[in-house]
XYZ file of C-alpha atoms in Angstrom:
655
model
C 88.503 69.746 -55.104
C 91.621 71.940 -54.937
C 94.044 70.751 -52.186
C 96.330 73.301 -50.615
C 99.892 72.595 -49.505
C 100.015 70.541 -46.325
C 100.088 72.659 -43.157
C 100.824 71.030 -39.800
C 98.840 72.441 -36.817
C 98.875 71.910 -33.023
C 96.873 68.830 -31.967
C 96.350 69.463 -28.246
C 95.651 72.346 -25.890
C 98.970 71.797 -24.192
C 100.668 72.870 -27.378
C 99.120 76.315 -27.050
C 100.996 78.742 -24.793
C 98.907 79.991 -21.848
C 99.525 83.606 -22.840
C 97.597 83.164 -26.014
C 94.287 82.249 -24.292
C 92.866 85.781 -24.614
C 93.869 85.906 -28.292
C 92.043 82.625 -28.929
C 88.912 83.987 -27.292
C 89.125 87.069 -29.476
C 89.531 84.878 -32.559
C 86.462 82.883 -31.539
C 84.431 86.063 -31.268
C 85.661 87.123 -34.729
C 84.649 83.781 -36.218
C 81.202 84.184 -34.681
C 80.557 87.341 -36.654
C 82.104 86.375 -40.007
C 79.790 86.761 -42.985
C 80.731 83.239 -44.124
C 79.674 80.134 -42.243
C 81.929 78.282 -39.782
C 81.322 74.840 -38.236
C 83.708 73.526 -35.600
C 83.822 69.735 -35.163
C 85.951 67.366 -33.141
C 87.929 64.596 -34.741
C 84.956 62.269 -34.322
C 83.017 64.558 -36.662
C 80.676 65.774 -33.875
C 79.482 69.390 -34.131
C 80.945 71.523 -31.372
C 80.150 75.061 -32.553
C 78.154 76.908 -35.249
C 78.810 80.585 -35.910
C 76.023 83.057 -36.559
C 76.273 82.759 -40.358
C 75.985 78.948 -40.139
C 72.969 79.206 -37.844
C 71.379 81.715 -40.250
C 71.813 79.308 -43.180
C 70.269 76.434 -41.184
C 67.242 78.548 -40.313
C 66.945 79.639 -43.959
C 66.335 76.069 -44.959
C 63.617 75.696 -42.303
C 65.665 73.865 -39.711
C 66.630 74.515 -36.034
C 70.350 75.156 -35.568
C 70.200 74.520 -31.792
C 69.636 70.786 -32.285
C 72.928 70.147 -34.039
C 75.648 70.855 -31.429
C 76.784 67.413 -30.187
C 75.296 65.622 -33.212
C 77.097 64.071 -36.160
C 78.329 66.540 -38.772
C 76.765 64.503 -41.557
C 73.335 64.840 -39.987
C 73.774 68.542 -40.598
C 75.441 68.465 -43.988
C 73.791 65.252 -45.226
C 76.602 64.053 -47.530
C 76.646 60.268 -47.874
C 79.774 58.267 -47.115
C 80.654 57.732 -50.772
C 80.631 61.402 -51.779
C 83.820 63.228 -52.608
C 82.936 66.050 -50.206
C 82.584 63.787 -47.158
C 85.707 61.831 -48.031
C 87.710 65.073 -48.401
C 86.650 66.385 -44.974
C 87.342 63.075 -43.215
C 90.724 62.740 -44.937
C 91.706 66.282 -43.857
C 90.738 65.477 -40.238
C 92.514 62.147 -40.286
C 95.722 63.398 -41.910
C 95.683 66.773 -40.122
C 96.083 68.718 -43.373
C 94.435 71.902 -44.598
C 92.087 71.191 -47.522
C 90.014 73.446 -49.778
C 87.419 72.385 -52.367
C 84.176 73.431 -54.037
C 81.073 71.311 -53.804
C 77.398 71.436 -54.595
C 74.985 72.077 -51.733
C 72.645 69.372 -50.492
C 69.654 71.612 -49.797
C 69.253 73.486 -53.067
C 70.858 74.475 -56.358
C 73.842 76.280 -54.948
C 77.598 75.816 -54.676
C 79.912 76.380 -51.733
C 83.651 76.615 -51.254
C 84.841 74.766 -48.101
C 88.138 75.120 -46.257
C 88.915 72.337 -43.741
C 91.396 73.610 -41.149
C 92.653 71.076 -38.564
C 93.095 72.604 -35.048
C 94.176 71.257 -31.638
C 90.732 70.006 -30.551
C 89.206 69.336 -33.994
C 88.573 70.907 -37.439
C 87.104 74.182 -38.512
C 84.934 73.943 -41.633
C 84.874 77.390 -43.169
C 82.444 77.713 -46.118
C 81.205 80.492 -48.366
C 78.662 80.793 -51.201
C 80.310 80.162 -54.602
C 77.150 79.903 -56.705
C 77.645 83.095 -58.726
C 81.337 82.379 -59.217
C 80.583 78.773 -60.214
C 77.881 79.897 -62.634
C 80.308 82.391 -64.148
C 82.901 79.645 -64.473
C 80.381 77.281 -66.024
C 79.341 80.040 -68.427
C 82.968 80.653 -69.313
C 83.582 76.969 -69.926
C 80.389 76.709 -71.976
C 81.385 79.816 -73.920
C 84.830 78.435 -74.602
C 83.326 75.127 -75.680
C 80.866 76.913 -77.939
C 83.705 79.005 -79.305
C 85.739 75.877 -80.005
C 82.749 74.243 -81.688
C 82.018 77.381 -83.686
C 85.675 77.760 -84.598
C 85.787 74.141 -85.744
C 82.627 74.615 -87.770
C 84.081 77.780 -89.282
C 87.337 75.968 -90.032
C 85.462 73.097 -91.715
C 83.248 75.554 -93.595
C 86.206 77.588 -94.778
C 88.100 74.428 -95.675
C 85.212 73.055 -97.748
C 84.013 76.383 -99.145
C 84.085 76.607 -102.961
C 85.482 80.142 -102.770
C 89.120 80.843 -102.028
C 89.225 82.175 -98.452
C 92.265 83.415 -96.610
C 92.820 85.411 -93.428
C 95.437 88.144 -93.130
C 96.881 89.818 -90.060
C 97.341 93.587 -89.913
C 100.729 93.259 -91.645
C 99.106 91.310 -94.510
C 100.737 88.030 -93.510
C 98.611 84.943 -94.155
C 97.025 83.341 -91.070
C 94.668 80.911 -92.791
C 94.544 79.501 -96.336
C 91.723 77.147 -97.355
C 91.723 74.299 -99.898
C 89.943 76.350 -102.543
C 92.735 78.944 -102.303
C 95.287 76.157 -102.785
C 93.448 74.912 -105.880
C 92.948 78.389 -107.321
C 96.426 79.812 -106.758
C 98.427 76.508 -106.549
C 100.358 77.528 -103.413
C 99.804 75.207 -100.435
C 98.915 76.456 -96.953
C 102.368 75.464 -95.733
C 103.972 77.697 -98.352
C 102.001 80.850 -97.552
C 100.939 80.815 -93.884
C 103.090 83.240 -91.920
C 104.263 84.998 -95.086
C 103.009 87.896 -97.242
C 100.725 87.019 -100.139
C 102.857 85.705 -103.035
C 100.430 86.234 -105.903
C 100.137 90.009 -106.368
C 101.498 91.006 -109.827
C 103.756 94.042 -109.875
C 101.253 96.067 -111.881
C 98.610 95.382 -109.193
C 100.857 96.269 -106.237
C 99.711 99.895 -105.929
C 96.045 98.846 -105.811
C 96.822 96.105 -103.296
C 98.631 98.563 -101.000
C 95.668 100.934 -101.232
C 93.366 98.083 -100.204
C 95.606 97.395 -97.194
C 95.205 100.988 -96.046
C 91.438 100.629 -96.280
C 91.561 97.294 -94.431
C 93.531 98.778 -91.537
C 90.996 101.573 -91.288
C 88.164 99.034 -90.988
C 86.695 99.437 -94.490
C 85.118 96.382 -96.163
C 85.691 95.652 -99.848
C 82.781 94.306 -101.907
C 83.376 92.394 -105.177
C 86.339 94.419 -106.352
C 87.865 93.225 -109.667
C 91.554 92.396 -109.360
C 94.208 90.351 -111.153
C 96.292 87.741 -109.346
C 99.166 85.505 -110.422
C 98.969 81.737 -110.075
C 102.054 79.777 -108.958
C 102.711 78.691 -112.554
C 102.687 82.333 -113.684
C 99.199 82.396 -115.234
C 97.349 85.640 -114.489
C 93.817 85.181 -113.165
C 90.915 87.602 -113.158
C 89.360 87.501 -109.671
C 86.634 89.210 -107.681
C 87.856 90.169 -104.180
C 85.662 90.749 -101.118
C 87.013 91.380 -97.616
C 85.835 92.233 -94.115
C 87.973 93.557 -91.226
C 88.595 91.420 -88.113
C 88.565 93.210 -84.745
C 89.715 92.307 -81.257
C 87.650 92.757 -78.055
C 88.508 96.431 -77.889
C 87.336 96.994 -81.457
C 90.770 97.516 -82.982
C 91.335 96.070 -86.488
C 93.728 93.120 -86.274
C 93.382 91.706 -89.787
C 90.892 90.785 -92.487
C 89.106 87.786 -93.895
C 89.225 87.766 -97.694
C 87.207 85.810 -100.258
C 88.336 85.494 -103.889
C 86.369 84.116 -106.828
C 88.053 83.146 -110.103
C 86.175 84.900 -112.927
C 88.787 84.311 -115.639
C 86.457 82.105 -117.706
C 83.631 84.584 -117.219
C 85.842 87.438 -118.414
C 86.832 85.409 -121.479
C 83.200 84.668 -122.228
C 82.403 88.369 -121.882
C 85.282 89.151 -124.235
C 83.986 86.576 -126.702
C 80.510 88.068 -126.443
C 81.871 91.543 -127.129
C 83.820 90.100 -130.048
C 80.683 88.406 -131.371
C 78.736 91.635 -131.040
C 81.455 93.554 -132.864
C 81.595 90.846 -135.532
C 77.848 91.009 -135.929
C 77.835 94.801 -136.189
C 80.722 94.928 -138.631
C 79.289 91.926 -140.468
C 75.994 93.717 -141.004
C 77.913 96.723 -142.260
C 80.081 94.503 -144.446
C 77.026 92.754 -145.853
C 75.367 95.975 -146.871
C 78.569 97.359 -148.326
C 79.387 94.090 -150.092
C 76.048 93.881 -151.869
C 76.174 97.354 -153.380
C 79.946 97.461 -153.722
C 80.136 94.167 -155.582
C 77.433 95.296 -157.979
C 79.500 98.390 -158.712
C 82.675 96.334 -159.086
C 80.898 93.946 -161.448
C 79.989 96.865 -163.662
C 83.496 98.372 -163.436
C 85.303 95.103 -164.167
C 82.758 94.105 -166.797
C 82.868 97.299 -168.812
C 86.667 97.434 -168.492
C 86.899 93.898 -169.897
C 84.444 94.669 -172.688
C 86.345 97.815 -173.541
C 89.601 95.862 -173.671
C 88.009 93.375 -176.073
C 86.967 96.156 -178.465
C 90.171 98.195 -178.402
C 92.627 97.973 -181.246
C 96.331 97.805 -180.510
C 96.744 100.621 -178.000
C 99.390 99.905 -175.395
C 98.630 102.938 -173.263
C 94.881 102.282 -173.169
C 95.546 98.621 -172.338
C 97.769 99.697 -169.441
C 95.043 102.000 -168.158
C 92.448 99.229 -168.351
C 94.833 96.831 -166.604
C 95.217 99.303 -163.739
C 91.426 99.652 -163.511
C 91.102 95.876 -163.284
C 93.864 95.652 -160.668
C 92.192 98.305 -158.508
C 88.841 96.554 -158.860
C 90.434 93.237 -157.897
C 91.959 94.806 -154.775
C 88.595 96.295 -153.854
C 86.928 92.915 -154.405
C 89.552 91.221 -152.210
C 88.932 93.735 -149.415
C 85.186 93.099 -149.645
C 85.855 89.354 -149.523
C 87.917 89.853 -146.369
C 85.099 91.800 -144.755
C 82.752 88.916 -145.467
C 85.311 86.324 -144.359
C 86.000 87.640 -140.858
C 82.271 88.271 -140.335
C 81.684 84.657 -141.437
C 79.198 85.622 -144.123
C 80.878 84.187 -147.199
C 79.589 81.060 -148.917
C 82.002 78.182 -148.376
C 82.142 75.175 -150.663
C 83.972 72.651 -148.471
C 85.559 69.570 -149.924
C 88.052 66.952 -148.797
C 91.538 68.282 -149.487
C 95.165 67.468 -148.729
C 96.485 70.287 -146.559
C 100.095 69.267 -147.189
C 99.530 69.485 -150.946
C 98.047 72.972 -150.598
C 101.051 74.111 -148.580
C 103.492 72.669 -151.147
C 101.566 74.379 -153.966
C 102.007 77.683 -152.135
C 105.605 77.034 -151.008
C 107.280 79.022 -153.784
C 105.003 82.010 -153.226
C 105.547 81.843 -149.456
C 109.322 81.729 -149.877
C 109.123 84.838 -152.049
C 107.093 86.572 -149.331
C 109.820 85.825 -146.781
C 112.990 86.146 -148.850
C 113.902 89.630 -147.565
C 113.040 88.917 -143.930
C 113.774 85.269 -143.195
C 113.417 81.702 -144.350
C 110.600 79.188 -144.603
C 110.825 75.728 -143.051
C 108.294 72.902 -143.491
C 107.628 69.971 -141.172
C 104.664 68.181 -142.737
C 103.285 64.960 -141.276
C 103.538 62.035 -143.698
C 100.300 60.388 -142.518
C 98.185 63.544 -142.497
C 94.451 63.066 -142.862
C 92.437 65.113 -145.326
C 90.503 68.120 -144.029
C 87.029 69.295 -144.949
C 87.331 72.912 -146.039
C 87.003 75.364 -148.890
C 90.310 75.197 -150.863
C 90.407 78.878 -151.729
C 89.620 79.992 -148.193
C 92.244 77.669 -146.668
C 94.851 79.160 -148.988
C 93.772 82.562 -147.688
C 94.309 81.338 -144.104
C 97.809 80.070 -144.930
C 98.822 83.266 -146.723
C 97.515 85.540 -143.961
C 99.298 83.593 -141.227
C 102.607 83.617 -143.119
C 102.277 87.342 -143.855
C 101.664 87.929 -140.139
C 104.765 85.848 -139.294
C 106.816 87.767 -141.862
C 105.895 91.042 -140.203
C 106.848 89.575 -136.800
C 110.391 88.662 -137.933
C 110.936 91.797 -140.010
C 114.247 93.471 -139.184
C 115.594 90.543 -137.104
C 118.570 88.378 -137.987
C 117.980 84.691 -138.483
C 114.222 84.998 -138.788
C 112.524 81.658 -139.440
C 108.905 80.775 -140.140
C 108.072 77.118 -139.543
C 104.928 75.492 -140.926
C 104.085 72.082 -139.545
C 101.103 69.779 -139.766
C 99.881 66.912 -137.607
C 96.783 64.877 -136.838
C 95.085 65.888 -133.586
C 92.267 64.936 -131.244
C 90.426 67.683 -129.351
C 88.958 66.739 -125.967
C 88.470 69.968 -124.033
C 91.744 71.605 -125.130
C 90.051 74.978 -125.632
C 88.489 75.142 -122.154
C 91.287 77.498 -121.056
C 90.058 79.954 -123.693
C 86.476 79.670 -122.420
C 85.374 77.726 -125.512
C 83.786 74.287 -125.667
C 84.927 72.647 -128.886
C 83.286 69.721 -130.663
C 85.441 66.740 -129.648
C 86.853 64.476 -132.318
C 89.579 64.160 -134.963
C 91.120 67.290 -136.448
C 94.136 68.277 -138.519
C 96.432 70.826 -136.918
C 98.406 73.482 -138.782
C 101.032 75.442 -136.832
C 102.689 78.598 -138.138
C 105.633 79.353 -135.847
C 107.924 82.379 -135.940
C 110.868 83.499 -133.809
C 109.927 87.155 -134.078
C 109.108 89.882 -131.583
C 106.186 88.050 -129.927
C 103.207 89.600 -128.184
C 102.156 90.451 -124.664
C 98.832 89.276 -123.232
C 97.056 92.537 -123.962
C 97.919 92.259 -127.655
C 96.994 88.580 -127.785
C 93.560 89.433 -126.405
C 92.850 91.669 -129.420
C 94.674 90.122 -132.382
C 91.501 88.636 -133.882
C 89.536 91.881 -133.515
C 88.568 93.390 -136.861
C 90.707 96.406 -137.800
C 93.094 95.900 -134.868
C 96.721 96.224 -135.941
C 100.060 97.004 -134.325
C 101.465 98.275 -137.624
C 101.943 101.903 -138.490
C 99.166 103.804 -140.212
C 98.893 102.787 -143.848
C 100.797 99.518 -143.453
C 97.927 97.183 -142.569
C 94.134 96.928 -142.594
C 93.821 94.889 -139.407
C 91.744 92.307 -141.288
C 94.345 89.560 -141.837
C 94.004 87.629 -138.570
C 90.324 88.545 -138.270
C 89.847 86.912 -141.673
C 91.729 83.806 -140.512
C 89.525 83.597 -137.434
C 86.319 84.004 -139.454
C 87.239 81.421 -142.100
C 88.387 78.819 -139.579
C 85.337 79.257 -137.339
C 82.952 79.062 -140.291
C 84.784 75.917 -141.424
C 84.038 74.285 -138.071
C 87.567 74.705 -136.721
C 89.435 76.558 -133.991
C 92.365 78.971 -133.707
C 94.758 79.344 -130.773
C 97.866 81.454 -130.204
C 100.810 81.113 -127.836
C 103.263 83.977 -127.593
C 105.450 86.059 -125.321
C 107.517 89.201 -125.974
C 110.912 88.332 -127.416
C 110.244 84.602 -127.956
C 108.015 84.573 -131.031
C 104.509 83.280 -131.661
C 102.759 80.044 -132.576
C 99.397 80.177 -134.334
C 97.597 76.821 -134.274
C 94.668 76.136 -136.600
C 92.499 73.052 -136.052
C 90.404 71.989 -139.063
C 87.842 69.145 -138.998
C 89.017 65.891 -140.524
C 87.206 64.806 -143.710
C 85.176 61.628 -143.420
C 85.780 58.695 -145.733
C 82.638 59.350 -147.777
C 83.608 62.981 -148.462
C 85.646 62.451 -151.629
C 87.888 65.137 -152.938
C 86.394 67.122 -155.802
C 88.284 67.221 -159.086
C 88.571 70.626 -160.729
C 86.328 71.145 -163.709
C 88.030 71.549 -167.069
C 88.086 74.986 -168.617
C 85.069 75.744 -170.781
C 85.197 78.010 -173.808
C 82.006 79.869 -172.859
C 80.360 80.080 -176.310
C 76.817 79.071 -177.348
C 73.626 80.127 -179.094
C 70.996 79.274 -176.465
C 68.370 81.728 -175.284
C 69.128 83.113 -171.808
C 66.666 84.882 -169.492
C 68.746 87.436 -167.550
C 67.084 88.868 -164.416
C 68.972 91.628 -162.547
C 67.651 94.759 -160.831
C 70.974 96.690 -161.081
C 71.038 98.247 -164.537
C 74.834 98.436 -164.777
C 75.271 94.743 -163.913
C 72.450 93.763 -166.279
C 73.998 95.655 -169.177
C 77.433 94.129 -168.594
C 76.007 90.621 -168.284
C 73.875 90.965 -171.442
C 76.746 92.303 -173.498
C 79.095 89.554 -172.218
C 76.657 86.781 -173.121
C 75.832 88.274 -176.519
C 79.529 88.523 -177.381
C 79.712 84.751 -176.749
C 76.802 84.048 -179.097
C 73.910 83.740 -176.661
C 70.533 85.314 -177.278
C 69.556 87.288 -174.188
C 66.161 88.350 -172.844
C 66.584 90.727 -169.911
C 64.207 91.651 -167.088
C 64.695 94.064 -164.147
C 62.559 92.065 -161.676
C 60.703 88.805 -161.047
C 57.209 89.664 -162.344
C 58.668 91.029 -165.593
C 60.750 87.862 -165.984
C 57.650 85.624 -165.580
C 55.778 87.563 -168.261
C 58.811 87.443 -170.551
C 59.293 83.683 -170.074
C 55.646 83.088 -171.047
C 56.154 84.815 -174.405
C 59.375 83.135 -175.584
C 61.322 79.902 -175.398
C 64.233 80.088 -172.967
C 67.002 77.546 -172.355
C 68.346 78.901 -169.060
C 67.748 81.497 -166.331
C 70.518 83.714 -164.923
C 69.130 85.646 -161.948
C 70.224 87.713 -158.977
C 69.260 86.314 -155.562
C 67.942 89.402 -153.782
C 65.672 91.651 -155.825
C 62.816 93.983 -154.877
C 59.328 92.542 -155.217
C 60.326 88.925 -155.813
C 63.583 87.221 -154.809
C 65.407 84.962 -157.241
C 64.539 81.585 -155.614
C 60.797 82.434 -155.688
C 61.092 83.424 -159.348
C 62.794 80.127 -160.185
C 60.141 78.074 -158.384
C 57.475 79.832 -160.486
C 59.355 79.201 -163.730
C 60.003 75.545 -162.898
C 56.324 74.769 -162.368
C 56.079 74.191 -166.100
C 59.729 73.178 -166.676
C 61.185 71.303 -163.654
C 64.502 70.740 -165.457
C 65.070 74.397 -166.378
C 68.814 75.188 -165.794
C 69.454 78.074 -163.390
C 72.475 80.147 -162.385
C 72.229 82.434 -159.356
C 74.322 85.582 -158.887
C 74.843 87.622 -155.719
C 77.085 90.332 -154.387
C 76.641 89.143 -150.814
C 76.728 85.407 -150.230
C 74.953 85.741 -146.878
C 71.832 86.312 -148.940
C 71.797 82.751 -150.251
C 72.475 81.331 -146.790
C 69.823 83.352 -144.983
C 66.772 81.238 -144.096
C 67.987 78.471 -146.403
C 66.962 80.326 -149.573
C 68.909 77.960 -151.832
C 71.102 74.945 -151.347
C 74.818 75.889 -151.124
C 75.619 73.420 -153.964
C 73.260 75.177 -156.395
C 75.105 76.785 -159.371
C 76.222 80.143 -158.126
C 78.432 82.967 -159.384
C 79.628 85.518 -156.804
C 79.962 89.161 -157.717
C 82.094 90.780 -158.928
C 82.767 88.616 -161.979
C 84.263 89.193 -165.409
C 82.355 88.701 -168.674
C 84.439 85.603 -169.428
C 83.698 84.088 -166.014
C 79.971 84.615 -166.564
C 80.051 83.063 -170.039
C 82.052 80.063 -168.840
C 79.731 79.480 -165.884
C 76.652 79.655 -168.138
C 78.212 77.135 -170.510
C 79.090 74.865 -167.580
C 75.493 74.857 -166.317
C 74.032 74.285 -169.781
C 76.372 71.360 -170.396
C 75.484 69.782 -167.056
C 78.903 70.326 -165.498
C 77.152 70.666 -162.109
C 73.719 69.670 -160.831
C 71.874 72.419 -162.657
C 68.377 71.262 -161.828
C 68.913 70.648 -158.120
C 65.704 71.196 -156.130
C 65.547 74.637 -154.491
C 64.222 74.770 -150.965
């Protein structure tokens, strides 16, 4: 019910001037022909008059309008005494006030609007059909309710959605910012709503502005790769999708944007690409290493033999020394190729990392003397690590050389090496790597040099990547570090920024109590008179090896392949077998198993130019006597003597 302001009216005929009688009659005739119904009642609620529209409505419901004049109004309208409608009409008559309200009909599903107008002799009830208007109002209310419910559902959905969702107006100010956006970008809703987006890096601004132009023109964006800055400054890789928002007229008034953090995915993709590159280069390195090391064995071997036979000739000795130096550099490069591709054979043992650093301290200081100084901060309670001593020294040297290059040309350059015990429990998750949790030993190499930007950091462990000028670096130093550490069961991390230096952190697995440190074997003279079966398919290597062993007193029987070696062993007594691992027709381990069928304790020494060969498919146990190529004649003779004397487990079972 909607009451109108109180309006006082005349209450008796004497209040009406006589001159207005004709006007009243005219008004009565007008009321008779109104399209809306009119019922005139006295103040006792008896019906005095029904206009034509009211009579029509009574007939429409199957009733006789002529029987109602003089009867009670509520016989006609049939509203009970306790209804709001009846009470409103009676109150208007009693208080002589104009009243207007909407009510539901009593003879069908319809609504009417009623005006109660007090007059001198009674009240005029003026009513009109409000069904369509009421239905429209009900529909509007229902629509608004549904909209509120839908909006609340949308708000809850957006709030709980796992994707970052935010709504922008046409000026790119934030209107809505869900919880996932807060977690992803670290800004709260209170900090961003009503303001422009705070996380667009400067280098992404042009692309962002271009997206705004598309948004205002009504274009949707689907999974577009972008970069965004977190509140703490970390740059995230994200996938952006957006849809325009329009008003009722179809004009674009903003956009709803969804963002998904794909930083970890990008890092995994980068790691996969790195692994694929490592595999490709590793395969290349393996093939090169096998043939190259055979050639280097022959070069170094014949150079050493020639030096042994030369009389005093200083110039010839210098030439041979240069040949050996060049061969050693070539061998070191091949070793680096195998190291970063993780294809070298490691012989891990428990070792004191602090002791290794102190042993190298003088050499490291000499490396840095023209560019800066070396500082050590070594933990006094450092645990032993499980690693290959020679390879760990290579890691240390490469990291210090890298630091030296970083501080080159700067005043007050310092390289700090520090060690500490560490526990890893998900520390490498930010690099997209799941490490094996547990105790480790940490080595940090810190410099105050030029530092690196993020783009450089993303590539520093790539093989052949270097920031040095052409001819000043191979790009294998840090790749070698990465390969050695990963193959040792450890991890490498770097923190750096331009102008503030770099910190390289190496985590190596802690040695267990039962893994005792190996003592170095004493030097062996290398001489003897035993009979040696030499099996090698490369003629140059075979000739060098035979000559080296014969010069040390051994009697040598040589064979170019496995079947020939078996026939030769059946015709003579042999004390030891020296064989290559990979040979055409029959590989070394198969040959040895054949020979040991009759002599299980037969001493064996394996040779190989590519240590991946002895790891592949578990051909031999890594602790089996093994001599990597290239080697010198003296190294071969000493290793043979060591195996014959039982310096290592010469008869270890071959799998």
